[in-house]
XYZ file of C-alpha atoms in Angstrom:
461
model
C 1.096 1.131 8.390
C 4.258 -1.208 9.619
C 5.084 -3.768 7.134
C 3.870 -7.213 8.500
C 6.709 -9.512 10.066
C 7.459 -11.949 6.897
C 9.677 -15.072 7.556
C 13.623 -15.623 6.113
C 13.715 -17.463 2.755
C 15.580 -20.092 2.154
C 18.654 -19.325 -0.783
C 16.746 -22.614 -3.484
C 15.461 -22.626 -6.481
C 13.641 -24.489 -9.230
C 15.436 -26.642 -11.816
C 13.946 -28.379 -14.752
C 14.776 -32.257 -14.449
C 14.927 -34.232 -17.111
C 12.556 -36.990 -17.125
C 10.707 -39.396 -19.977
C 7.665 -40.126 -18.109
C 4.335 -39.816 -20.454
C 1.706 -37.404 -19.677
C -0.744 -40.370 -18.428
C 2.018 -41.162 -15.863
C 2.123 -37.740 -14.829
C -1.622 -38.587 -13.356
C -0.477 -41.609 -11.296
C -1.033 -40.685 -7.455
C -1.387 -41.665 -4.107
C -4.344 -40.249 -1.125
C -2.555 -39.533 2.290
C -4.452 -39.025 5.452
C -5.433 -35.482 7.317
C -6.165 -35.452 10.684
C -7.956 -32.175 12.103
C -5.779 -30.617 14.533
C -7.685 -27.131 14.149
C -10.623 -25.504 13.743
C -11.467 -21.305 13.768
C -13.640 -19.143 12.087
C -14.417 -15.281 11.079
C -18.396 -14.930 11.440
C -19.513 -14.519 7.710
C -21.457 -11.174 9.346
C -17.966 -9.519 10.362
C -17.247 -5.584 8.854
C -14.649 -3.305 8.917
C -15.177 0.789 8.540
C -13.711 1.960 5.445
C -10.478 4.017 6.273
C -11.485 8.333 7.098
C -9.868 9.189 3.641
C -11.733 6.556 1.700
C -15.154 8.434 -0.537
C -18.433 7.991 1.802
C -19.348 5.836 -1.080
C -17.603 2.616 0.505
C -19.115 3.989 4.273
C -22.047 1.183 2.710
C -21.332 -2.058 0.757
C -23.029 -4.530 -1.626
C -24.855 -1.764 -3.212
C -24.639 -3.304 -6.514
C -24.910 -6.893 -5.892
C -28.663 -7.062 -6.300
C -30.670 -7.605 -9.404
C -29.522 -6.268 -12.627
C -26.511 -5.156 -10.568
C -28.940 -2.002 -10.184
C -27.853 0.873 -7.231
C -29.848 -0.052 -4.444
C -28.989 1.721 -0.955
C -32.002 0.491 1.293
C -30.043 -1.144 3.917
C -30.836 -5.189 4.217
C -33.506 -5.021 1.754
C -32.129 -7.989 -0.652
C -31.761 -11.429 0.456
C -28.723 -13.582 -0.114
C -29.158 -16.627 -1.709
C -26.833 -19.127 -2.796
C -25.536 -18.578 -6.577
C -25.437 -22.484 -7.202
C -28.834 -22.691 -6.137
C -31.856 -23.766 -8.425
C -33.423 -20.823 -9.711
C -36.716 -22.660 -9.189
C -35.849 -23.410 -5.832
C -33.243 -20.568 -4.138
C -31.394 -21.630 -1.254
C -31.234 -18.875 1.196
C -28.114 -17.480 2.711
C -29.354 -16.070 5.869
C -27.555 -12.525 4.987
C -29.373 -9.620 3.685
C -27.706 -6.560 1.806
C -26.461 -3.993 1.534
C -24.482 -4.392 4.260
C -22.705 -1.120 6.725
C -18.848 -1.315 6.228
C -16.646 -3.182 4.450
C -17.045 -7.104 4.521
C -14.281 -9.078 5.840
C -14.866 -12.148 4.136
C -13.959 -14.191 0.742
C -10.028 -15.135 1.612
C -8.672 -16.296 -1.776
C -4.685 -16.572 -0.276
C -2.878 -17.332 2.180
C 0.502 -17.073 3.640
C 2.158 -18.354 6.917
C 4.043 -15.593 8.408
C 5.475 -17.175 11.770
C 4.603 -16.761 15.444
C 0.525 -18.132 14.409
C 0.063 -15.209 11.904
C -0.941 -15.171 8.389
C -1.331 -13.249 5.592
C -4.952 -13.513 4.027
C -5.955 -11.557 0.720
C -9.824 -10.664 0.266
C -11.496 -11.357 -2.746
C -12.862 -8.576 -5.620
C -15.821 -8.521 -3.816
C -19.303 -9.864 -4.653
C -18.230 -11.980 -7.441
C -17.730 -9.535 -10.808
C -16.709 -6.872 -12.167
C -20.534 -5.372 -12.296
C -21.451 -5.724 -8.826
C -18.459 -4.515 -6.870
C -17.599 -1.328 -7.623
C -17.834 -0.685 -3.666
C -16.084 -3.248 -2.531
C -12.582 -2.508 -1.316
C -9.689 -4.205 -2.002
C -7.632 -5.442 0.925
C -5.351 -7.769 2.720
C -5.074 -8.528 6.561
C -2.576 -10.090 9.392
C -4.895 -12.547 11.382
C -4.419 -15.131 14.334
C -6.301 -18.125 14.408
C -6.517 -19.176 18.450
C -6.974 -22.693 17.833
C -8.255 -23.398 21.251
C -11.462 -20.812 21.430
C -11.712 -20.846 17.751
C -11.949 -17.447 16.913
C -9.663 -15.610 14.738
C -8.322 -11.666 15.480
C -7.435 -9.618 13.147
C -4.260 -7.538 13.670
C -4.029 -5.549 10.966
C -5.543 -4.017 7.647
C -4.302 -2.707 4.397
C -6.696 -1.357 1.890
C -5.008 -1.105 -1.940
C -4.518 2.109 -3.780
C -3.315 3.992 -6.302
C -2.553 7.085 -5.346
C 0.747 7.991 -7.589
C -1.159 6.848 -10.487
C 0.984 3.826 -11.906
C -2.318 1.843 -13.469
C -2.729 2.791 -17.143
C -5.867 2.585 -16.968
C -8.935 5.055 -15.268
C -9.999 2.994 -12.180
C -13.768 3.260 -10.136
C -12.475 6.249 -7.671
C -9.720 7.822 -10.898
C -11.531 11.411 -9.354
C -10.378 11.118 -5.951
C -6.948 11.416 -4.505
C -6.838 8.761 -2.626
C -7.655 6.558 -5.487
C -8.634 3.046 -3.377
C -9.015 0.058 -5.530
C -12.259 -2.089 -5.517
C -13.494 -5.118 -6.881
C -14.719 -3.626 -10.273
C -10.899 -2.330 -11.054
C -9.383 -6.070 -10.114
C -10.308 -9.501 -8.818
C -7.277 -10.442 -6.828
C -6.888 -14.178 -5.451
C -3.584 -14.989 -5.075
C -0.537 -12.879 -2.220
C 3.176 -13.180 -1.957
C 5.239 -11.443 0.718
C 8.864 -10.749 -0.894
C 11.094 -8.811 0.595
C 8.728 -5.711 2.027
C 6.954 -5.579 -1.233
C 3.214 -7.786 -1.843
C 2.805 -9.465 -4.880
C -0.934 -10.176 -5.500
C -2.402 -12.370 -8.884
C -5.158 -10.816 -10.499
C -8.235 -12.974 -12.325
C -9.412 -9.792 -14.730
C -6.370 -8.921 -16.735
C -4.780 -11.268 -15.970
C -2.116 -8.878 -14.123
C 0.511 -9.393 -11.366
C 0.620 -6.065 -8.594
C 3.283 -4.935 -6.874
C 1.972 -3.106 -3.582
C 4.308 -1.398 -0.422
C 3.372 -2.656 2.925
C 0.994 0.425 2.696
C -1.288 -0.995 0.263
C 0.342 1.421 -2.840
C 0.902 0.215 -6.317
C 4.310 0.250 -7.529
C 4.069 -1.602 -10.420
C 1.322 -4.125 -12.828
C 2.150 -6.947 -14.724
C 0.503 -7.720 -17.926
C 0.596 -12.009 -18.758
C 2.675 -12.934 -21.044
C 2.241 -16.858 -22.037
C 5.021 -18.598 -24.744
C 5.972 -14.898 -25.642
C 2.179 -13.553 -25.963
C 0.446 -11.323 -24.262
C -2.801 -13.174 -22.625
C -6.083 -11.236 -22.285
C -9.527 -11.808 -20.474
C -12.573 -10.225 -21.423
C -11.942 -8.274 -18.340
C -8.683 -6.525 -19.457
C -8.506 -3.066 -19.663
C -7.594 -2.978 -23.341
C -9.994 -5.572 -24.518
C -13.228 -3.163 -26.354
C -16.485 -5.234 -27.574
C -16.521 -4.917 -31.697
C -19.003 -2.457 -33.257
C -20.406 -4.850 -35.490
C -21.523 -8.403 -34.167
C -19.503 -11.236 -34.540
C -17.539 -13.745 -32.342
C -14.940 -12.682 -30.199
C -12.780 -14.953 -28.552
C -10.788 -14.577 -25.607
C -7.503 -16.831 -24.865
C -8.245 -16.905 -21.018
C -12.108 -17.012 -20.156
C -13.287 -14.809 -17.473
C -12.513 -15.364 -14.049
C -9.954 -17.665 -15.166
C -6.752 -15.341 -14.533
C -4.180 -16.358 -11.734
C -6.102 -17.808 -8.840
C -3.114 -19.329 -7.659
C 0.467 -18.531 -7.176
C 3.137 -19.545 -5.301
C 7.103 -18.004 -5.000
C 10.612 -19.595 -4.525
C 11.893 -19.761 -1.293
C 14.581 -17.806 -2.027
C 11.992 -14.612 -3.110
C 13.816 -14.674 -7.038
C 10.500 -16.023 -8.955
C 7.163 -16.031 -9.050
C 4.802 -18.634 -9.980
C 1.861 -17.283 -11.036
C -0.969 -19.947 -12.028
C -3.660 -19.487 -14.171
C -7.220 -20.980 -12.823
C -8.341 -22.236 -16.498
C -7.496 -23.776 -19.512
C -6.294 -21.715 -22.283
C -8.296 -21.227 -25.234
C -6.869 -23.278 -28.490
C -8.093 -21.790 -31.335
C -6.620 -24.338 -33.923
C -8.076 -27.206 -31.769
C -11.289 -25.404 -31.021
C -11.457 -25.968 -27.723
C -9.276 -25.631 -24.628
C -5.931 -26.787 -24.165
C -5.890 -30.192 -23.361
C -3.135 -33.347 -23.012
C -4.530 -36.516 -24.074
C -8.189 -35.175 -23.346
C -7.113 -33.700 -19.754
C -7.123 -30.217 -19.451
C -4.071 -28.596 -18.141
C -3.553 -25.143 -17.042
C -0.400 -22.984 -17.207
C 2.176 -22.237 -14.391
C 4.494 -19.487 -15.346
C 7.734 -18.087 -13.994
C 8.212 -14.237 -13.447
C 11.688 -12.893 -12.292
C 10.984 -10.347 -9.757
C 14.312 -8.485 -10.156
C 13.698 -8.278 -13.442
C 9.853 -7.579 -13.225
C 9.441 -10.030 -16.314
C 8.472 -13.310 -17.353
C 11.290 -15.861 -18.287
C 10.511 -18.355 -21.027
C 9.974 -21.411 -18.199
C 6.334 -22.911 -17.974
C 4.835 -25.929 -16.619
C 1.426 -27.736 -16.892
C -0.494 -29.268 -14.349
C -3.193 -31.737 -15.545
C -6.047 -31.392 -13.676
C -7.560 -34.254 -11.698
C -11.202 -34.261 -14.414
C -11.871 -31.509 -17.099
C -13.860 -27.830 -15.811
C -12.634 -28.407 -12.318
C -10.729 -24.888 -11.129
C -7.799 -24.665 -8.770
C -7.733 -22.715 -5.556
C -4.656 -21.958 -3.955
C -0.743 -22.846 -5.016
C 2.226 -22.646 -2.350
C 5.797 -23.746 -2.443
C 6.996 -26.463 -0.080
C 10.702 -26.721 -0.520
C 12.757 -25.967 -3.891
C 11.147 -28.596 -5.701
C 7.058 -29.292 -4.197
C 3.938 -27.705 -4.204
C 0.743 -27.591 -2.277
C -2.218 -27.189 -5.036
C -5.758 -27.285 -4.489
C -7.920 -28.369 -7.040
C -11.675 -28.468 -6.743
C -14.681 -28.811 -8.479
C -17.677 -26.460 -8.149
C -20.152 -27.632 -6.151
C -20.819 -26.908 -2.397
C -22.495 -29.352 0.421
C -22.431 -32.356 1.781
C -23.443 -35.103 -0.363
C -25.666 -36.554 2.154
C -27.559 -33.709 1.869
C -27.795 -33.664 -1.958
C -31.359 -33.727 -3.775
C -32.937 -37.077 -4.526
C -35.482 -35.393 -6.761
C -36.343 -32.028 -7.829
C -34.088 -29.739 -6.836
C -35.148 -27.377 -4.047
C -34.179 -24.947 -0.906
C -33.779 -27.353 2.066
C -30.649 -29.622 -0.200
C -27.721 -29.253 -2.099
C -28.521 -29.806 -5.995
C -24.851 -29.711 -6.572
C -22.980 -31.001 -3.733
C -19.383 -30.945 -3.284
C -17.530 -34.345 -4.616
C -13.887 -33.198 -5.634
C -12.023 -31.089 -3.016
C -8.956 -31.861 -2.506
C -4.834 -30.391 -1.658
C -2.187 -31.846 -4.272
C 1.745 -32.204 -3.650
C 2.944 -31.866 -7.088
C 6.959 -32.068 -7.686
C 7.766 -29.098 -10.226
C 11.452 -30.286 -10.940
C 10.879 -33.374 -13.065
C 8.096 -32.511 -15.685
C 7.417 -34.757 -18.310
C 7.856 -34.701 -21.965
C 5.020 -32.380 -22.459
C 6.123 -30.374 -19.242
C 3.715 -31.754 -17.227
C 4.342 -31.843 -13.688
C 3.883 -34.964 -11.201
C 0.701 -35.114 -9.063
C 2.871 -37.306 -5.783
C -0.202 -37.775 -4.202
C -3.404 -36.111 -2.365
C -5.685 -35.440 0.569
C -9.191 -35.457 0.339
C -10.720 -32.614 2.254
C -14.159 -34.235 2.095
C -12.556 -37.174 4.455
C -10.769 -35.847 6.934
C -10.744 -37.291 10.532
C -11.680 -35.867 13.547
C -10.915 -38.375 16.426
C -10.482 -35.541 18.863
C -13.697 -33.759 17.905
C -11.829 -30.232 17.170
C -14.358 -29.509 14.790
C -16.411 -26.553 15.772
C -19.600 -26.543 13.032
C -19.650 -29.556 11.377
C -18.603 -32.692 11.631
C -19.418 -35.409 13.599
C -18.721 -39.492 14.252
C -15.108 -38.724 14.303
C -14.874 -37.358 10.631
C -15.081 -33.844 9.361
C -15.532 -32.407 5.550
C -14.794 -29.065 4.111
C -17.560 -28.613 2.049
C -17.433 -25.248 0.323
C -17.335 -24.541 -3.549
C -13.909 -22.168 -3.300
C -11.679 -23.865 -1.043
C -8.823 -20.736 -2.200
C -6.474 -21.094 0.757
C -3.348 -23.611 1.370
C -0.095 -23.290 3.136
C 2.011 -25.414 5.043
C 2.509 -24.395 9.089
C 5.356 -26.404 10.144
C 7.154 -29.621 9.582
C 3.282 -31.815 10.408
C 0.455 -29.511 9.876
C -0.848 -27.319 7.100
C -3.500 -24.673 7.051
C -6.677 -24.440 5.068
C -9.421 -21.799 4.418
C -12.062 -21.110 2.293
C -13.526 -18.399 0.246
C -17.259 -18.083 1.942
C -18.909 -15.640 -1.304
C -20.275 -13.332 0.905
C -23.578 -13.283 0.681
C -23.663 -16.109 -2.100
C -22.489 -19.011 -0.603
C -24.006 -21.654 1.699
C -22.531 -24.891 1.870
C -21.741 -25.738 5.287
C -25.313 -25.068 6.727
C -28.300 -25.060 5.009
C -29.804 -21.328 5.261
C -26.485 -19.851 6.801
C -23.655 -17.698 4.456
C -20.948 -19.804 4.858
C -18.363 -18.478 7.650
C -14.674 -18.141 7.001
C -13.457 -20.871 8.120
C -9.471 -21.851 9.053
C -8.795 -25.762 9.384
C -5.339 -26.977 10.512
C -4.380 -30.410 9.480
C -1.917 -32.918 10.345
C -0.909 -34.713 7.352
C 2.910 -35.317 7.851
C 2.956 -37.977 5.360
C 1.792 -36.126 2.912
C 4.031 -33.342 3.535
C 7.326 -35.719 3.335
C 5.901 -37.760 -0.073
C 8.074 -37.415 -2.441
């Protein structure tokens, strides 16, 4: 397949600035305004055929998503339900599995590629290791037509392994085409250097290098204040043979959810999703009570990790973040979230049960942080926000949702953020196929593609 179109980088880069600020200063920020310019979406029911070389196995999907992760092949025959759901009281998704094809769904990056493309990277799957061993790995060239709100696909690239550069065996190590699924990695984050893909993986946590064909050309173990950094998920991590308590510096699905790159292509910033584990303080790492999570720099020429990091304290402890892109030399768009999904006028008043949302979506929101001027304890500056549960919609774009001039974005992984032009920035979520139901009660969440016009917010400084 071609290699997709990717926009000139600008010749900047990041420099450390000195500054004395404290690491409760670093907190200090201001809310800016979105307007919705936008709205598209990929029906949540929307599958691809696997490509003709790929093992009949992944001619079917969702096989293992069921209960006790157990091989089921009777088309349909399990119901989706939400996985924040009571267990007293499931809320139903609307979606049965398994499913024919390959699921388009669960974008966990994004990247603006010019000419109303972008770059959008699939998640592992359905939400593990365990269940999605046929679940492809992919990413795909899509156009949002913001004025019939449907989004085309252009192009797909399934990942693989066929010259055998993983160390490790991987789900299809007997075939020769050797595709990659969501048991081998749980990728959430893409960059487009040069006509090489540089994805962020949650297991290891590992950074791949893929060819515009989907290939591996190289992996990336983590490598945090000259140690290697492990998740329970990493190939090299083995359970002891006599009980006991193991700990685990990065917690599962806690690898890089995030990561952004320089405009000038040189480094990476890869961003882990959680706290690391601090085993002196017994508990995870934390500045003045606030848990902060790492951003790390990785020379691309070099195919290493420098000795640079920065922190970025997160808004209140256990929230996650969800995407991370550059702006210029010196800004970033992050989001940070917490984990529940819904609006909150639809939360439970009581007992929690199938027709509201027991845990409804309160903290969702994009970040401009300024990486150049960390504090004292490397933390960078939040410059201010945008709430993506108040955004207004004077113009009614909104296509599902919304309503009385205002719109929310109500999902529990908001994983996409880029910026479009010199006003607007795009937004997407990752809808959990078949897990996730926070837009509409008793519908799988759609993958939806909001573009905003916040040009305050993109000039704060």
């Amino acid at each position: 397949m071609p290699a997709f179109p990717v926009r000139p980088l600008a010749a900047l880069a990041i420099g450390l600035g000195l500054a004395a600020a404290s690491a409760s200063s670093a907190l200090a920020e201001s809310e800016f305004k979105a307007t919705l310019a936008g709205h598209a979406f990929i029906s949540a029911a929307t599958f691809i055929p696997a490509p003709s070389d790929a093992p009949h196995v992944f001619a079917t999907s969702g096989k293992f998503a069921g209960p006790g992760n157990q091989r089921n092949e009777v088309l349909y025959s399990v119901e989706g339900t939400s996985f924040l759901s009571d267990k007293a009281a499931p809320r139903a998704t609307g979606l049965s599995f398994p499913f024919v094809g390959q699921p388009v769904q669960g974008f966990s990056g994004i990247r603006t590629l010019g000419n109303g493309e972008y770059l959008v990277l699939i998640d592992n799957g359905f939400g593990s290791k365990a269940n999605s061993a046929d679940a492809m790995l992919s990413f795909h060239r899509v156009r949002p037509d913001w004025e019939s709100g449907k989004v085309r696909i252009i192009e797909s690239v399934f990942l693989r392994d066929p010259n055998r550069v993983l160390p490790f065996p991987i789900t299809t190590e007997g075939t020769e085409s050797r595709y990659l699924t969501g048991a081998d990695f749980d990728v959430e984050s893409i960059q487009p250097i040069g006509d090489r893909y540089w994805i962020g993986d949650e297991f290891g946590p590992y950074l791949i290098e893929v060819d515009a064909e989907g290939r591996v050309l190289s992996l990336h173990e983590t490598v945090v204040d000259g140690q290697v950094v492990r998740s329970p998920d990493h190939h090299g991590v083995r359970m002891p043979s006599t009980p006991g308590e193991v700990v685990f510096p990065a917690r599962r699905s806690r690898g890089y959810e995030g990561m952004a790159a320089s405009p000038d292509g040189r480094f990476l910033y890869p961003m882990l999703e959680g706290p690391l584990w601090d085993a002196a303080a017994g508990d995870w790492e934390a500045l003045d009570g606030r848990q902060y999570l790492h951003i790390l720099e990785f020379d691309v020429a070099a195919g290493t990790f420098t000795d640079r990091s920065w922190k970025y304290v997160l808004g209140q402890n256990d929230n996650n973040i969800g995407d991370f892109n550059m702006i210029d030399a010196e800004r970033a768009m992050v989001i940070e979230r917490d984990g529940g999904e819904g609006d909150s006028s639809l939360a439970c008043t009581g007992a929690p049960g199938p027709d509201c949302f027991n845990k409804p979506a309160l903290f969702k929101r994009v970040y401009m942080i300024d990486m150049a001027q960390p504090d004292t304890n490397g933390a960078v500056r939040k410059i201010g926000y945008i709430d993506l549960m108040k955004i207004d919609d004077p113009d009614a774009k909104a296509r599902i949702g919304g309503g009385n001039g205002s719109f929310t974005f109500p999902f529990v992984t908001i994983e996409d953020v880029d910026r479009v032009d010199a006003n607007h920035i795009i937004v997407a979520n990752d809808n959990n196929l078949p897990f996730s139901s926070g837009r509409t009660i008793g519908a799988n969440d759609h993958n939806e593609f909001i573009l905003l016009y916040v040009p305050d917010f993109l000039n704060a400084k």
